[in-house]
Amino acid sequence: MDLGVRWKLHGDGKSPAPGAVVRPDERLTWPRTVGLGAQHVVAMFGASFVAPVLMGLDPNLAIMMSGVATVIFLLATRGRVPSYLGCSLSFVGVAAVIRADGGSSATVTGAILVVGVVLFLVGLAVQKFGARIIHAAMPPIVTGAVVMLIGFNLAPVTATTYWPQDQWTALLVMLFTGLAVVCLRGFWSRIAIFLGLVFGYLISWIFDLTLGKIHSADASGKITDHWRLDLSGVSKADWIGLPTFHGPSFQWSAILVALPVVIALVAENAGHVKAVGEMTGDSLDDKLGTAISADGVASVLSTAVGGPPNTTYSENIGVMAATRVYSTAAYWAAACFALLFGVCPKFGAVVAAIPGGVLGGITVILYGMIGLLGAQIWLHGKVDLRNPLNLVPAAAGIIIGVGNVTMKFTDTFSLSGIALGTLVVITGYHALRAFAPAHLKAQQPLLDEGTSSYDKSADGSSDGPAGSGKP
């Protein structure tokens, strides 16, 4: 069985010829391949270790399981889809909602484990029936609205938890990160979040030296005099050791909050597979279902031991675009680096020491970017918001999601925020479409650009809906 772990040497193994690319089944010399693997790890670090911190999970375990998830993905796709799987930011808001309702880390990972199972089943369905089932259930108006309400639902977390801990550091980090994202080029722009964290560390250290302790809310919300940067845990941490594991706990209320994120994960995977296919020049249409299922399996395995969920990372697409090296051997090297970082508690202690003000500046941009990805899906999908069939369910769902509106059904069961907003968008759209007049039912663009090729018949004609768009 071909597992995609054999690679031909590309040319002389030193660098691609002008205009040439290193294909997924090729590699450069092993020292260069290992170096590229390290570059992929750095590219994913910014988001992949911030996300578990924001979710209240062990960053060491998150990095370790991202390496395991990447290996699972590469084996499942037989080395045809070069990709790194890192901690998904889509679940940050879910974790915040669950914890606000008294849920523990086990409750968070249990809810997300169920999402992983559903994602796996969606992947199997796509393999069997084709991508048309995605288009039918989740046209761009639905997908964009759900991604938008997931991102903007996080705004109170920044406003009430992180920013008040050190508003001036938060402001400086926000400005620096914004400049890094906009002004830097190539690889450096891909790690702008990471650079913002490093800058925040440095500023917090300088402020502690020059201004002394700050009188503000700490991580628990209590107003005290405390250091901005507390590295006491770093000196006590061991260099080598296993991360903290825990089992999942299942609560229906938490599961219902987490389930809507399936929509965002399907959109992420579809866009990723299509983007990689376009860059490598290979048709990866047949691997869409496999990629979605592999992501689901990886997330189930990670959350089963207490880690966060995983998803394909666009940061690493940027590295491939910059280097023109699509070798999956580099991703195997990146996975090995991640596993090594996972067994270094001192690394985890450094991550855990990120000052609250620094996270405040980072999350202002990060959470907003997640929300605005929904608008990007609308733009690429050419969604017409003048059409009330699109406008009404999206408007209602977003306000419910962002405003954290609650519907109480019994003394023990209620829906609110992300879960309720997603339910309103999906059921509202399809219900209204069933009763809408014909002139409002124009064909919706597909979920991602070029997806119509998934459903083309032998004569080249498409039996799916017309149009294109890309999340």
Coordinates of C-alpha atoms in Angstrom, one line a residue:
M1 CA 0.0 0.0 0.0
D2 CA 1.4 3.4 -1.0
L3 CA 1.3 5.6 2.1
G4 CA 3.1 8.5 0.4
V5 CA 6.3 8.2 2.3
R6 CA 8.7 7.8 -0.6
W7 CA 10.1 10.8 -2.3
K8 CA 12.2 11.3 -5.4
L9 CA 15.1 13.8 -5.2
H10 CA 14.2 16.9 -7.2
G11 CA 17.0 17.9 -9.5
D12 CA 20.2 18.2 -7.6
G13 CA 18.3 18.5 -4.4
K14 CA 19.5 22.0 -3.7
S15 CA 16.8 24.3 -5.1
P16 CA 14.1 24.2 -7.7
A17 CA 15.0 25.4 -11.2
P18 CA 13.5 28.8 -12.3
G19 CA 9.8 28.3 -12.8
A20 CA 9.9 24.7 -11.4
V21 CA 8.2 23.4 -8.3
V22 CA 9.1 20.6 -5.9
R23 CA 6.0 18.3 -6.1
P24 CA 4.5 16.5 -3.1
D25 CA 6.2 13.2 -4.0
E26 CA 9.6 14.9 -4.4
R27 CA 12.1 16.4 -1.9
L28 CA 15.2 18.4 -1.7
T29 CA 18.3 17.1 0.3
W30 CA 17.4 16.0 3.8
P31 CA 19.1 19.0 5.5
R32 CA 17.1 21.4 3.3
T33 CA 13.9 19.4 3.9
V34 CA 14.4 19.5 7.6
G35 CA 15.0 23.2 7.4
L36 CA 11.8 23.7 5.5
G37 CA 10.0 21.6 8.1
A38 CA 11.2 24.0 10.8
Q39 CA 10.0 26.9 8.8
H40 CA 6.5 25.3 8.6
V41 CA 6.5 24.9 12.4
V42 CA 7.4 28.5 12.9
A43 CA 4.6 29.6 10.5
M44 CA 1.9 27.7 12.4
F45 CA 3.2 28.6 15.9
G46 CA 1.6 32.0 16.0
A47 CA -2.0 30.7 15.9
S48 CA -1.4 27.1 17.1
F49 CA -0.1 27.9 20.5
V50 CA -2.2 31.0 21.1
A51 CA -5.4 29.1 20.4
P52 CA -5.0 26.5 23.3
V53 CA -4.0 29.3 25.7
L54 CA -7.3 31.1 24.8
M55 CA -9.2 27.9 25.2
G56 CA -7.6 27.1 28.6
L57 CA -5.9 23.9 27.3
D58 CA -2.3 22.7 27.6
P59 CA -0.2 24.3 24.8
N60 CA 2.4 21.6 25.0
L61 CA -0.2 18.9 24.4
A62 CA -1.7 21.1 21.6
I63 CA 1.7 21.3 19.8
M64 CA 2.3 17.6 20.3
M65 CA -1.1 16.6 19.0
S66 CA -0.8 18.9 16.0
G67 CA 2.2 16.8 15.0
V68 CA 0.2 13.6 15.4
A69 CA -2.7 15.1 13.5
T70 CA -0.4 16.1 10.6
V71 CA 0.9 12.5 10.4
I72 CA -2.6 11.1 10.3
F73 CA -3.6 13.6 7.6
L74 CA -0.6 12.8 5.4
L75 CA -1.1 9.0 5.7
A76 CA -4.8 9.3 5.0
T77 CA -4.3 11.4 1.9
R78 CA -1.4 9.1 0.7
G79 CA 0.9 12.1 0.7
R80 CA -1.0 13.9 -2.1
V81 CA -2.2 16.9 -0.1
P82 CA 0.7 18.7 1.6
S83 CA -0.7 20.3 4.7
Y84 CA 0.0 21.0 8.4
L85 CA -2.9 20.5 10.9
G86 CA -2.7 22.9 13.8
C87 CA -5.1 24.0 16.6
S88 CA -8.3 25.4 15.2
L89 CA -9.2 29.0 16.2
S90 CA -12.8 28.4 15.3
F91 CA -13.4 26.8 18.6
V92 CA -12.0 29.6 20.8
G93 CA -15.5 31.2 21.1
V94 CA -17.0 27.8 21.8
A95 CA -14.6 27.2 24.7
A96 CA -15.3 30.6 26.1
V97 CA -19.1 30.1 26.1
I98 CA -18.8 26.6 27.7
R99 CA -16.5 27.9 30.4
A100 CA -18.7 30.8 31.1
D101 CA -21.5 28.3 31.8
G102 CA -19.4 26.5 34.3
G103 CA -17.8 23.9 32.0
S104 CA -14.4 22.4 32.7
S105 CA -11.6 21.6 30.3
A106 CA -13.0 18.1 30.0
T107 CA -16.4 19.5 29.0
V108 CA -14.7 21.6 26.3
T109 CA -12.8 18.7 24.9
G110 CA -15.8 16.4 25.1
A111 CA -18.0 18.8 23.1
I112 CA -15.3 19.2 20.5
L113 CA -14.7 15.5 20.3
V114 CA -18.3 15.1 19.1
V115 CA -17.7 17.8 16.5
G116 CA -14.8 15.7 15.3
V117 CA -17.0 12.7 14.9
V118 CA -19.5 14.7 12.9
L119 CA -16.8 16.1 10.7
F120 CA -15.5 12.5 10.1
L121 CA -19.1 11.5 9.0
V122 CA -19.4 14.5 6.7
G123 CA -16.1 13.5 5.1
L124 CA -17.5 10.0 4.5
A125 CA -20.7 11.4 3.0
V126 CA -18.6 13.6 0.6
Q127 CA -16.6 10.6 -0.5
K128 CA -19.8 8.7 -1.3
F129 CA -22.1 11.4 -2.7
G130 CA -19.8 14.1 -3.9
A131 CA -19.4 17.8 -2.9
R132 CA -23.0 18.6 -4.1
I133 CA -24.2 17.7 -0.6
I134 CA -22.1 20.5 0.9
H135 CA -23.4 23.0 -1.6
A136 CA -27.0 22.0 -1.0
A137 CA -26.8 22.3 2.8
M138 CA -24.3 25.2 3.1
P139 CA -24.5 27.8 0.3
P140 CA -22.1 30.8 0.8
I141 CA -24.8 32.9 2.5
V142 CA -25.1 30.2 5.3
T143 CA -21.3 29.5 5.5
G144 CA -20.3 33.1 5.6
A145 CA -22.9 34.1 8.3
V146 CA -21.9 31.2 10.6
V147 CA -18.2 32.0 10.3
M148 CA -19.0 35.7 10.9
L149 CA -21.0 35.1 14.1
I150 CA -18.4 32.6 15.4
G151 CA -15.7 35.3 15.1
F152 CA -17.6 38.3 16.4
N153 CA -19.1 36.3 19.3
L154 CA -15.6 36.5 20.7
A155 CA -15.5 40.3 21.1
P156 CA -16.6 40.2 24.8
V157 CA -13.7 37.9 25.6
T158 CA -11.2 40.5 24.5
A159 CA -13.2 43.4 26.0
T160 CA -13.8 41.9 29.4
T161 CA -11.0 39.4 30.0
Y162 CA -7.7 40.4 28.2
W163 CA -7.8 44.1 27.4
P164 CA -8.5 45.3 31.0
Q165 CA -5.4 43.5 32.3
D166 CA -3.1 46.0 30.6
Q167 CA -4.7 48.4 28.2
W168 CA -1.6 50.2 27.1
T169 CA 0.4 47.1 26.4
A170 CA -2.7 45.8 24.5
L171 CA -2.9 48.9 22.4
L172 CA 0.8 48.8 21.5
V173 CA 0.7 45.1 20.6
M174 CA -2.4 45.7 18.5
L175 CA -0.7 48.5 16.6
F176 CA 2.5 46.5 16.1
T177 CA 0.7 43.4 15.0
G178 CA -1.4 45.4 12.5
L179 CA 1.7 47.0 11.1
A180 CA 3.4 43.6 10.8
V181 CA 0.4 42.1 9.0
V182 CA 0.2 45.0 6.5
C183 CA 3.8 46.1 6.0
L184 CA 5.8 42.9 6.1
R185 CA 6.2 40.7 3.1
G186 CA 6.4 37.0 2.3
F187 CA 7.2 34.6 5.1
W188 CA 7.4 37.4 7.8
S189 CA 3.9 38.5 7.1
R190 CA 2.8 34.9 7.7
I191 CA 4.2 34.9 11.3
A192 CA 2.9 38.4 12.1
I193 CA 0.9 37.0 15.1
F194 CA 4.0 35.3 16.4
L195 CA 6.0 38.5 16.0
G196 CA 3.3 40.4 17.9
L197 CA 3.6 38.0 20.8
V198 CA 7.4 38.4 20.9
F199 CA 7.0 42.2 20.8
G200 CA 4.4 42.0 23.6
Y201 CA 6.7 39.9 25.8
L202 CA 9.5 42.5 25.3
I203 CA 7.2 45.5 26.0
S204 CA 5.8 43.9 29.1
W205 CA 9.3 43.1 30.4
I206 CA 10.4 46.7 29.8
F207 CA 7.3 48.1 31.5
D208 CA 7.9 45.9 34.5
L209 CA 11.5 47.2 34.8
T210 CA 10.7 50.8 34.3
L211 CA 7.2 51.2 35.8
G212 CA 7.0 48.4 38.3
K213 CA 3.9 46.4 39.0
I214 CA 0.6 47.3 37.4
H215 CA -2.7 47.8 39.4
S216 CA -5.3 46.1 37.3
A217 CA -7.3 42.9 36.8
D218 CA -5.3 39.7 36.8
A219 CA -6.2 36.6 34.8
S220 CA -8.9 35.7 37.3
G221 CA -10.5 39.2 37.0
K222 CA -9.4 40.3 40.5
I223 CA -7.9 43.8 40.8
T224 CA -4.4 43.5 42.3
D225 CA -0.9 44.8 42.0
H226 CA 1.0 42.2 39.9
W227 CA 3.8 41.9 37.4
R228 CA 2.8 42.0 33.7
L229 CA 5.3 39.2 32.9
D230 CA 5.6 36.4 35.4
L231 CA 8.2 33.9 34.4
S232 CA 8.4 32.1 37.8
G233 CA 6.7 29.0 36.2
V234 CA 9.4 28.8 33.5
S235 CA 12.3 28.4 35.9
K236 CA 10.4 25.6 37.8
A237 CA 9.4 23.7 34.6
D238 CA 11.4 20.7 33.5
W239 CA 13.1 20.5 30.1
I240 CA 11.7 17.1 29.3
G241 CA 8.4 15.6 30.4
L242 CA 5.0 14.6 29.1
P243 CA 2.2 17.2 28.8
T244 CA -1.0 17.0 30.9
F245 CA -3.6 14.6 29.7
H246 CA -7.2 14.4 30.6
G247 CA -10.3 12.5 29.4
P248 CA -13.4 14.2 27.9
S249 CA -16.7 14.8 29.6
F250 CA -20.0 15.1 27.6
Q251 CA -22.8 17.6 28.2
W252 CA -25.6 18.2 25.7
S253 CA -25.6 21.9 26.3
A254 CA -21.9 22.2 25.5
I255 CA -22.2 19.9 22.5
L256 CA -24.9 22.0 21.0
V257 CA -22.8 25.1 21.4
A258 CA -19.8 23.4 19.6
L259 CA -21.6 21.7 16.7
P260 CA -22.0 24.8 14.4
V261 CA -18.3 24.9 14.0
V262 CA -18.5 21.9 11.7
I263 CA -19.6 24.3 9.0
A264 CA -16.5 26.4 9.4
L265 CA -14.2 23.3 9.4
V266 CA -15.8 22.0 6.2
A267 CA -15.3 25.3 4.5
E268 CA -11.7 25.5 5.7
N269 CA -10.9 22.0 4.4
A270 CA -12.6 22.6 1.0
G271 CA -10.8 25.8 0.5
H272 CA -7.5 24.3 1.5
V273 CA -7.7 21.3 -0.8
K274 CA -8.7 23.5 -3.7
A275 CA -5.9 26.0 -3.1
V276 CA -3.3 23.3 -2.8
G277 CA -4.6 21.6 -6.0
E278 CA -4.3 24.9 -7.9
M279 CA -0.8 25.5 -6.6
T280 CA 0.6 22.0 -7.4
G281 CA -1.4 21.7 -10.7
D282 CA -2.8 18.4 -9.6
S283 CA -6.5 17.6 -9.4
L284 CA -7.2 16.8 -5.7
D285 CA -11.0 16.7 -6.1
D286 CA -11.1 13.1 -5.1
K287 CA -9.3 13.8 -1.9
L288 CA -11.8 16.3 -0.5
G289 CA -13.8 13.8 1.5
T290 CA -10.7 12.1 2.7
A291 CA -9.2 15.3 3.9
I292 CA -12.4 16.2 5.8
S293 CA -12.5 12.7 7.4
A294 CA -8.8 12.8 8.3
D295 CA -9.3 16.2 10.0
G296 CA -12.2 14.7 12.0
V297 CA -10.2 11.6 13.1
A298 CA -7.2 13.8 14.1
S299 CA -9.5 16.1 16.2
V300 CA -11.2 13.1 17.9
L301 CA -7.8 11.6 18.8
S302 CA -6.5 15.0 20.1
T303 CA -9.6 15.8 22.2
A304 CA -9.8 12.3 23.6
V305 CA -6.6 12.9 25.5
G306 CA -7.3 16.5 26.4
G307 CA -5.9 18.4 23.5
P308 CA -7.6 20.9 21.2
P309 CA -9.2 20.2 17.8
N310 CA -7.1 20.6 14.6
T311 CA -7.6 22.0 11.1
T312 CA -5.6 22.7 8.0
Y313 CA -3.5 25.8 8.2
S314 CA -3.5 28.5 5.6
E315 CA -0.2 29.9 7.1
N316 CA 1.6 26.9 5.7
I317 CA 0.0 27.4 2.3
G318 CA 1.8 30.8 2.4
V319 CA 5.1 29.1 3.1
M320 CA 4.6 26.7 0.1
A321 CA 3.7 29.6 -2.2
A322 CA 6.8 31.5 -1.1
T323 CA 9.2 28.6 -1.5
R324 CA 7.5 26.7 -4.3
V325 CA 8.3 23.5 -2.4
Y326 CA 5.2 21.3 -1.9
S327 CA 7.1 18.2 -0.7
T328 CA 5.2 16.3 2.0
A329 CA 8.6 15.2 3.4
A330 CA 8.9 18.8 4.8
Y331 CA 5.6 18.3 6.6
W332 CA 6.8 15.0 8.1
A333 CA 9.8 16.9 9.4
A334 CA 7.5 19.6 10.8
A335 CA 5.4 17.0 12.6
C336 CA 8.6 15.5 14.2
F337 CA 9.6 19.0 15.4
A338 CA 6.1 19.5 16.9
L339 CA 6.3 16.2 18.8
L340 CA 9.7 17.2 20.3
F341 CA 8.3 20.6 21.4
G342 CA 5.4 18.7 23.0
V343 CA 7.6 16.9 25.4
C344 CA 9.3 20.1 26.6
P345 CA 7.4 21.5 29.7
K346 CA 9.6 24.6 29.8
F347 CA 8.3 25.6 26.3
G348 CA 4.7 25.2 27.6
A349 CA 5.5 27.4 30.7
V350 CA 6.8 30.2 28.4
V351 CA 3.6 30.0 26.4
A352 CA 1.5 30.0 29.6
A353 CA 3.2 33.1 30.8
I354 CA 1.9 35.3 27.9
P355 CA 0.7 38.5 29.7
G356 CA -3.0 39.2 29.5
G357 CA -2.5 42.6 27.9
V358 CA -0.5 41.0 25.1
L359 CA -3.4 38.6 24.4
G360 CA -5.7 41.6 24.4
G361 CA -3.8 43.3 21.6
I362 CA -3.5 40.1 19.6
T363 CA -7.1 39.0 20.0
V364 CA -8.6 42.3 18.9
I365 CA -7.1 41.6 15.5
L366 CA -7.4 37.8 15.5
Y367 CA -11.0 37.6 16.5
G368 CA -12.0 40.3 14.1
M369 CA -10.2 38.6 11.2
I370 CA -12.1 35.3 12.0
G371 CA -15.4 37.2 11.8
L372 CA -14.5 39.0 8.6
L373 CA -13.6 35.7 6.9
G374 CA -17.4 35.3 6.7
A375 CA -17.6 38.5 4.7
Q376 CA -14.9 37.2 2.5
I377 CA -16.9 34.1 1.8
W378 CA -19.9 36.3 0.8
L379 CA -17.7 38.4 -1.5
H380 CA -16.1 35.4 -3.3
G381 CA -19.5 33.6 -3.4
K382 CA -21.0 36.8 -5.0
V383 CA -23.8 36.7 -2.4
D384 CA -26.5 39.3 -3.1
L385 CA -27.5 40.8 0.3
R386 CA -30.2 42.8 -1.5
N387 CA -32.1 39.6 -1.8
P388 CA -34.2 39.2 1.3
L389 CA -33.9 35.4 1.1
N390 CA -30.2 36.0 1.9
L391 CA -30.5 39.1 4.0
V392 CA -33.1 38.0 6.6
P393 CA -31.7 34.7 7.9
A394 CA -28.1 36.1 7.9
A395 CA -29.1 39.3 9.7
A396 CA -31.1 37.5 12.4
G397 CA -28.5 34.7 13.0
I398 CA -25.6 37.2 13.3
I399 CA -27.3 39.4 15.8
I400 CA -28.3 36.4 17.9
G401 CA -24.8 35.0 17.7
V402 CA -23.0 38.2 18.4
G403 CA -25.4 39.4 21.1
N404 CA -25.5 36.0 22.8
V405 CA -29.3 35.9 22.6
T406 CA -30.8 33.0 24.7
M407 CA -33.8 30.9 24.1
K408 CA -34.9 29.0 27.2
F409 CA -36.9 25.8 26.4
T410 CA -36.9 24.2 29.9
D411 CA -35.3 24.8 33.3
T412 CA -32.4 22.6 32.2
F413 CA -32.2 23.2 28.4
S414 CA -31.5 26.4 26.5
L415 CA -29.8 27.6 23.3
S416 CA -27.9 30.8 23.0
G417 CA -25.2 32.6 21.1
I418 CA -23.3 30.6 18.5
A419 CA -25.6 27.5 18.6
L420 CA -28.8 29.5 18.4
G421 CA -27.5 31.9 15.7
T422 CA -26.3 29.0 13.5
L423 CA -29.6 27.2 13.9
V424 CA -31.5 30.4 12.9
V425 CA -29.3 30.9 9.8
I426 CA -29.5 27.3 8.5
T427 CA -33.1 26.5 9.2
G428 CA -34.2 30.1 8.4
Y429 CA -32.6 30.1 5.0
H430 CA -33.9 26.7 3.9
A431 CA -37.4 27.4 5.4
L432 CA -37.6 30.7 3.6
R433 CA -36.3 29.3 0.4
A434 CA -39.1 26.7 0.5
F435 CA -41.7 29.4 0.5
A436 CA -39.9 32.1 -1.5
P437 CA -41.1 33.1 -5.0
A438 CA -39.2 31.8 -7.9
H439 CA -37.4 35.1 -8.7
L440 CA -35.7 35.1 -5.3
K441 CA -34.3 31.6 -5.8
A442 CA -31.4 32.4 -8.1
Q443 CA -28.8 29.6 -8.3
Q444 CA -26.3 30.0 -5.4
P445 CA -22.6 30.0 -6.1
L446 CA -20.7 27.0 -5.0
L447 CA -18.9 26.7 -1.7
D448 CA -15.4 27.2 -3.1
E449 CA -14.0 28.2 -6.4
G450 CA -13.9 25.5 -9.0
T451 CA -15.8 23.0 -6.8
S452 CA -18.1 22.3 -9.8
S453 CA -15.3 20.1 -11.1
Y454 CA -16.1 17.6 -8.3
D455 CA -19.4 16.9 -9.9
K456 CA -18.7 17.0 -13.6
S457 CA -19.9 14.2 -15.7
A458 CA -17.8 12.3 -18.3
D459 CA -18.8 14.7 -21.1
G460 CA -17.4 17.7 -19.1
S461 CA -20.8 19.2 -18.2
S462 CA -21.6 20.0 -14.6
D463 CA -24.6 18.5 -13.0
G464 CA -24.2 20.8 -9.9
P465 CA -25.3 24.4 -9.5
A466 CA -23.7 27.1 -11.5
G467 CA -21.3 29.7 -10.3
S468 CA -18.2 29.9 -8.2
G469 CA -16.8 31.4 -5.1
K470 CA -14.1 30.7 -2.6
P471 CA -14.1 31.1 1.2

